[in-house]
CSV table of C-alpha atoms and ligand atoms in Angstrom, one decimal:
chain,number,residue,atom,x,y,z
I,1,MET,CA,-207.1,39.9,1.6
I,2,SER,CA,-207.6,43.5,2.8
I,3,HIS,CA,-210.7,45.7,2.5
I,4,ALA,CA,-209.3,47.4,-0.6
I,5,CYS,CA,-211.1,46.8,-3.8
I,6,LYS,CA,-209.8,43.6,-5.7
I,7,LEU,CA,-208.7,44.1,-9.3
I,8,ALA,CA,-207.4,41.8,-11.9
I,9,ALA,CA,-205.3,44.1,-14.3
I,10,GLY,CA,-204.0,42.9,-17.6
I,11,ASN,CA,-201.0,44.6,-19.4
I,12,TRP,CA,-200.9,43.6,-23.0
I,13,LYS,CA,-197.6,45.5,-23.5
I,14,MET,CA,-196.5,46.0,-27.0
I,15,ASN,CA,-198.8,43.1,-28.2
I,16,GLY,CA,-202.0,42.9,-29.9
I,17,LEU,CA,-203.8,43.8,-33.2
I,18,ARG,CA,-207.5,44.2,-34.0
I,19,ALA,CA,-207.9,40.6,-34.6
I,20,ASP,CA,-207.0,39.9,-30.8
I,21,LEU,CA,-210.0,42.1,-29.6
I,22,GLU,CA,-211.8,38.9,-29.8
I,23,GLU,CA,-209.9,37.9,-26.6
I,24,ALA,CA,-211.3,40.8,-24.9
I,25,ARG,CA,-214.9,40.1,-26.1
I,26,ALA,CA,-214.4,36.4,-24.8
I,27,LEU,CA,-213.4,37.7,-21.4
I,28,ALA,CA,-216.3,40.1,-21.3
I,29,LYS,CA,-218.7,37.4,-22.3
I,30,ALA,CA,-217.3,34.9,-19.8
I,31,TYR,CA,-217.2,37.4,-16.8
I,32,PRO,CA,-220.5,39.6,-17.3
I,33,LYS,CA,-220.7,40.3,-13.6
I,34,PRO,CA,-217.3,39.9,-12.1
I,35,ASP,CA,-216.9,39.8,-8.3
I,36,CYS,CA,-213.8,42.0,-8.7
I,37,GLY,CA,-212.7,44.7,-10.8
I,38,VAL,CA,-211.3,43.5,-14.4
I,39,LEU,CA,-209.2,45.9,-16.6
I,40,LEU,CA,-207.3,45.4,-19.7
I,41,CYS,CA,-204.5,47.5,-20.8
I,42,PRO,CA,-203.9,47.3,-24.5
I,43,PRO,CA,-201.3,49.3,-26.5
I,44,ALA,CA,-202.7,52.8,-27.1
I,45,THR,CA,-203.5,51.9,-30.8
I,46,LEU,CA,-206.2,49.6,-29.6
I,47,ILE,CA,-207.7,51.5,-26.6
I,48,SER,CA,-210.7,53.1,-28.5
I,49,ALA,CA,-211.4,49.9,-30.4
I,50,MET,CA,-211.5,47.9,-27.3
I,51,ALA,CA,-213.3,50.3,-25.2
I,52,GLU,CA,-216.0,50.1,-28.2
I,53,ALA,CA,-215.8,46.4,-28.2
I,54,LEU,CA,-216.4,46.3,-24.4
I,55,SER,CA,-219.0,48.8,-24.0
I,56,GLY,CA,-221.8,47.8,-21.7
I,57,SER,CA,-219.5,45.1,-20.3
I,58,ALA,CA,-217.8,45.0,-16.9
I,59,VAL,CA,-214.4,44.9,-18.1
I,60,MET,CA,-212.5,48.3,-18.0
I,61,VAL,CA,-209.9,49.5,-20.4
I,62,GLY,CA,-206.8,51.4,-19.6
I,63,GLY,CA,-203.4,52.7,-21.0
I,64,GLN,CA,-199.9,52.0,-20.3
I,65,ASP,CA,-198.4,55.1,-20.0
I,66,CYS,CA,-199.2,58.9,-20.2
I,67,HIS,CA,-197.3,62.2,-20.7
I,68,ALA,CA,-197.1,64.7,-17.5
I,69,SER,CA,-198.3,67.4,-19.7
I,70,ALA,CA,-201.9,67.8,-20.7
I,71,ALA,CA,-201.1,68.7,-24.4
I,72,GLY,CA,-198.0,70.3,-26.5
I,73,ALA,CA,-195.0,69.5,-28.4
I,74,HIS,CA,-194.3,66.1,-27.4
I,75,THR,CA,-194.2,64.0,-30.7
I,76,GLY,CA,-195.1,60.5,-30.2
I,77,ASP,CA,-196.4,61.0,-26.6
I,78,ILE,CA,-200.0,60.6,-25.4
I,79,SER,CA,-201.5,62.7,-22.8
I,80,ALA,CA,-203.9,61.3,-20.0
I,81,ARG,CA,-206.9,63.5,-21.3
I,82,MET,CA,-206.4,61.6,-24.8
I,83,LEU,CA,-206.4,58.3,-23.0
I,84,ALA,CA,-209.6,59.2,-21.3
I,85,ASP,CA,-211.1,60.5,-24.4
I,86,SER,CA,-210.3,57.1,-26.1
I,87,GLY,CA,-212.4,55.3,-23.3
I,88,ALA,CA,-209.5,54.6,-20.9
I,89,ARG,CA,-210.3,54.8,-17.2
I,90,GLN,CA,-207.0,53.8,-15.7
I,91,VAL,CA,-203.4,54.0,-16.7
I,92,ILE,CA,-200.2,52.0,-15.6
I,93,LEU,CA,-197.5,54.2,-14.7
I,94,GLY,CA,-193.8,53.6,-13.8
I,95,HIS,CA,-193.8,50.2,-15.1
I,96,SER,CA,-190.4,48.7,-14.9
I,97,GLU,CA,-190.1,48.5,-18.6
I,98,ARG,CA,-190.7,52.1,-18.7
I,99,ARG,CA,-188.2,53.0,-16.0
I,100,ALA,CA,-185.6,50.8,-17.7
I,101,ASP,CA,-186.3,51.6,-21.4
I,102,HIS,CA,-187.3,55.0,-21.0
I,103,GLY,CA,-185.1,56.2,-17.9
I,104,GLU,CA,-188.4,57.1,-16.0
I,105,THR,CA,-187.7,58.2,-12.6
I,106,SER,CA,-190.2,58.1,-9.6
I,107,THR,CA,-190.3,61.9,-9.6
I,108,LEU,CA,-191.6,61.7,-13.2
I,109,VAL,CA,-194.0,59.0,-12.5
I,110,ALA,CA,-195.5,61.2,-9.7
I,111,ALA,CA,-196.0,63.9,-12.3
I,112,LYS,CA,-197.8,61.7,-14.7
I,113,ALA,CA,-199.9,60.4,-12.0
I,114,MET,CA,-200.9,63.9,-11.2
I,115,ALA,CA,-201.9,64.4,-14.8
I,116,ALA,CA,-203.7,61.2,-15.0
I,117,HIS,CA,-205.8,62.2,-11.8
I,118,GLU,CA,-206.4,65.5,-13.3
I,119,ALA,CA,-207.9,63.9,-16.5
I,120,GLY,CA,-210.1,61.7,-14.2
I,121,LEU,CA,-208.0,58.6,-14.6
I,122,VAL,CA,-207.0,56.0,-12.1
I,123,SER,CA,-203.3,55.7,-11.8
I,124,ILE,CA,-201.7,52.3,-11.2
I,125,ILE,CA,-198.2,52.9,-10.0
I,126,CYS,CA,-195.7,50.3,-10.2
I,127,VAL,CA,-192.8,49.7,-7.9
I,128,GLY,CA,-190.3,46.8,-7.6
I,129,GLU,CA,-186.6,45.8,-6.9
I,130,THR,CA,-184.2,44.3,-9.4
I,131,GLU,CA,-182.5,40.9,-8.7
I,132,SER,CA,-179.3,42.5,-7.5
I,133,GLU,CA,-181.1,44.8,-5.2
I,134,ARG,CA,-183.0,41.8,-3.5
I,135,ASP,CA,-179.7,40.0,-3.3
I,136,ALA,CA,-178.1,42.9,-1.6
I,137,GLY,CA,-181.0,43.0,0.8
I,138,GLN,CA,-182.2,46.3,-0.5
I,139,THR,CA,-185.8,45.3,-1.4
I,140,LEU,CA,-187.7,47.1,1.3
I,141,GLU,CA,-185.7,50.3,0.9
I,142,VAL,CA,-186.0,50.5,-2.9
I,143,VAL,CA,-189.6,49.8,-3.1
I,144,LEU,CA,-190.6,52.2,-0.3
I,145,GLY,CA,-188.4,54.8,-1.6
I,146,GLN,CA,-189.9,54.1,-5.1
I,147,LEU,CA,-193.5,54.5,-3.4
I,148,ALA,CA,-192.6,57.4,-1.5
I,149,GLU,CA,-191.5,59.5,-4.7
I,150,SER,CA,-194.0,57.9,-7.0
I,151,LEU,CA,-197.1,58.8,-5.3
I,152,PRO,CA,-198.5,62.1,-6.1
I,153,ALA,CA,-200.1,64.5,-3.6
I,154,GLY,CA,-203.8,63.7,-3.1
I,155,ALA,CA,-203.3,59.9,-3.8
I,156,THR,CA,-206.3,58.0,-2.5
I,157,ALA,CA,-208.1,54.7,-3.0
I,158,ALA,CA,-210.4,56.7,-5.4
I,159,ASN,CA,-207.5,57.6,-8.0
I,160,THR,CA,-204.8,55.2,-7.3
I,161,VAL,CA,-203.7,51.6,-7.0
I,162,VAL,CA,-200.2,50.5,-6.3
I,163,ALA,CA,-198.5,47.5,-8.1
I,164,TYR,CA,-195.5,45.7,-6.5
I,165,GLU,CA,-193.8,44.1,-9.5
I,166,PRO,CA,-190.3,42.6,-8.6
I,167,VAL,CA,-188.5,43.2,-12.0
I,168,TRP,CA,-186.7,39.8,-12.0
I,169,ALA,CA,-190.2,38.1,-11.7
I,170,ILE,CA,-191.7,39.9,-14.8
I,171,GLY,CA,-192.0,37.6,-17.7
I,172,THR,CA,-189.5,35.0,-16.4
I,173,GLY,CA,-191.8,32.4,-14.9
I,174,ARG,CA,-190.1,33.1,-11.5
I,175,THR,CA,-191.9,34.5,-8.3
I,176,PRO,CA,-190.9,35.6,-4.9
I,177,THR,CA,-191.8,33.1,-2.2
I,178,LEU,CA,-195.2,33.8,-0.6
I,179,ASP,CA,-193.6,35.1,2.5
I,180,GLN,CA,-191.5,37.5,0.4
I,181,ILE,CA,-194.6,39.1,-1.3
I,182,ALA,CA,-196.4,39.3,2.1
I,183,GLN,CA,-193.4,41.0,3.6
I,184,VAL,CA,-193.1,43.7,0.7
I,185,HIS,CA,-197.0,44.1,0.6
I,186,ASP,CA,-197.3,44.7,4.4
I,187,ALA,CA,-194.5,47.2,4.1
I,188,LEU,CA,-196.2,49.1,1.4
I,189,ARG,CA,-199.7,49.0,3.2
I,190,ALA,CA,-198.1,50.6,6.3
I,191,GLN,CA,-196.7,53.4,4.1
I,192,LEU,CA,-199.7,54.0,2.0
I,193,PRO,CA,-201.4,57.5,2.8
I,194,ASP,CA,-204.9,55.8,2.4
I,195,LYS,CA,-205.1,52.4,3.7
I,196,ALA,CA,-207.8,51.6,1.2
I,197,ILE,CA,-205.6,51.7,-1.8
I,198,SER,CA,-205.6,48.5,-3.6
I,199,LEU,CA,-202.3,46.8,-3.7
I,200,LEU,CA,-201.5,44.3,-6.7
I,201,TYR,CA,-198.8,41.9,-6.9
I,202,GLY,CA,-197.4,41.5,-10.5
I,203,GLY,CA,-194.7,39.2,-11.9
I,204,SER,CA,-195.4,35.7,-13.6
I,205,VAL,CA,-199.0,35.5,-12.2
I,206,LYS,CA,-200.4,32.5,-13.9
I,207,PRO,CA,-203.6,30.4,-13.5
I,208,GLY,CA,-201.5,27.9,-11.6
I,209,ASN,CA,-200.3,30.2,-8.8
I,210,ALA,CA,-203.0,32.8,-8.8
I,211,ALA,CA,-204.8,31.3,-5.9
I,212,GLU,CA,-201.8,31.0,-3.2
I,213,ILE,CA,-201.0,34.6,-4.0
I,214,PHE,CA,-204.3,36.1,-3.6
I,215,ALA,CA,-204.6,34.1,-0.1
I,216,ILE,CA,-201.9,36.7,1.0
I,217,GLY,CA,-203.4,39.1,3.6
I,218,ASN,CA,-202.3,42.3,1.9
I,219,VAL,CA,-202.7,41.3,-1.6
I,220,ASP,CA,-205.7,42.8,-3.5
I,221,GLY,CA,-205.4,41.5,-6.9
I,222,ALA,CA,-202.7,41.3,-9.7
I,223,LEU,CA,-201.2,43.1,-12.7
I,224,VAL,CA,-200.8,40.4,-15.2
I,225,GLY,CA,-198.7,40.6,-18.5
I,226,GLY,CA,-198.3,37.4,-20.5
I,227,ALA,CA,-201.3,35.5,-19.0
I,228,SER,CA,-203.5,38.3,-19.8
I,229,LEU,CA,-203.3,38.0,-23.5
I,230,LYS,CA,-205.7,34.9,-23.6
I,231,ALA,CA,-209.1,35.2,-22.3
I,232,ALA,CA,-208.8,31.5,-20.9
I,233,ASP,CA,-205.8,32.4,-18.9
I,234,PHE,CA,-206.7,35.8,-17.6
I,235,GLY,CA,-210.3,34.3,-16.7
I,236,ALA,CA,-208.7,31.6,-14.6
I,237,ILE,CA,-206.8,34.3,-12.7
I,238,ILE,CA,-210.2,36.3,-12.4
I,239,ALA,CA,-211.7,33.2,-11.0
I,240,ALA,CA,-209.2,32.8,-8.5
I,241,LEU,CA,-209.5,36.4,-7.4
I,242,GLU,CA,-213.2,36.2,-7.1
I,243,ALA,CA,-212.9,33.1,-4.8
I,244,ALA,CA,-210.2,34.8,-2.7
X,301,LIG,C1,-196.1,43.0,-16.1
X,301,LIG,O1,-195.9,43.1,-17.4
X,301,LIG,O2,-196.6,43.8,-15.4
X,301,LIG,C2,-196.1,41.5,-15.7
X,301,LIG,C3,-196.4,41.2,-14.5
X,301,LIG,O3,-195.7,40.6,-16.7
X,301,LIG,P1,-195.8,38.9,-16.7
X,301,LIG,O4,-197.1,38.7,-16.0
X,301,LIG,O5,-195.6,38.4,-18.0
X,301,LIG,O6,-194.6,38.4,-15.7
């Protein structure tokens, strides 16, 4: 574990209705003073209600995407300032599902991160290789290339977190070996403009594998999808991070 801040970030993706705020409340109750940052990123429709439900607790709320512009004629989009106004403090950017489903490029991700920073949000910038890129031996080239293009000017540990998420490990129950994760995180750390930027691993992190992943030197926490939906599962991952 490096000296960067530890963070357990949950990505609810397109899941969650008001009734599911109960899970967020249960998490906040179970971890009143966590020894690491704890963040939940619900769909945009729940940000404000979740921020209210978690007010006064240690659990932060974040968004899953924002537009690169501050305001304007962009039907269906949400600006970073709107996220902040709704109670978000962080925003996930460049998730592989957005890169794949919405054709987001690293250049666009950098523009969104700039907008997020201007609105006072911390950006969580995602990078990761596809399975065919890994099989072709291109993993480091791909993730380092994405990092170089996705980080905006002025990225520091105060406004930026980086998440390494192999595309083939997301939602599949498959993970790289611990050595493979270590190799990518070491390479990412070496390329960071501010070495104190937190580096999260994401891709099928569960209560059963969290501790061994958090024992890797340059892993500062996790970006968690499926296992963040239930307070019991996410809580076990938080406990593993606290103990790391
Ligand atoms: C994610 O969505 O960022 C993710 C890592 O998902 P999962 O934990 O479900 O693999």
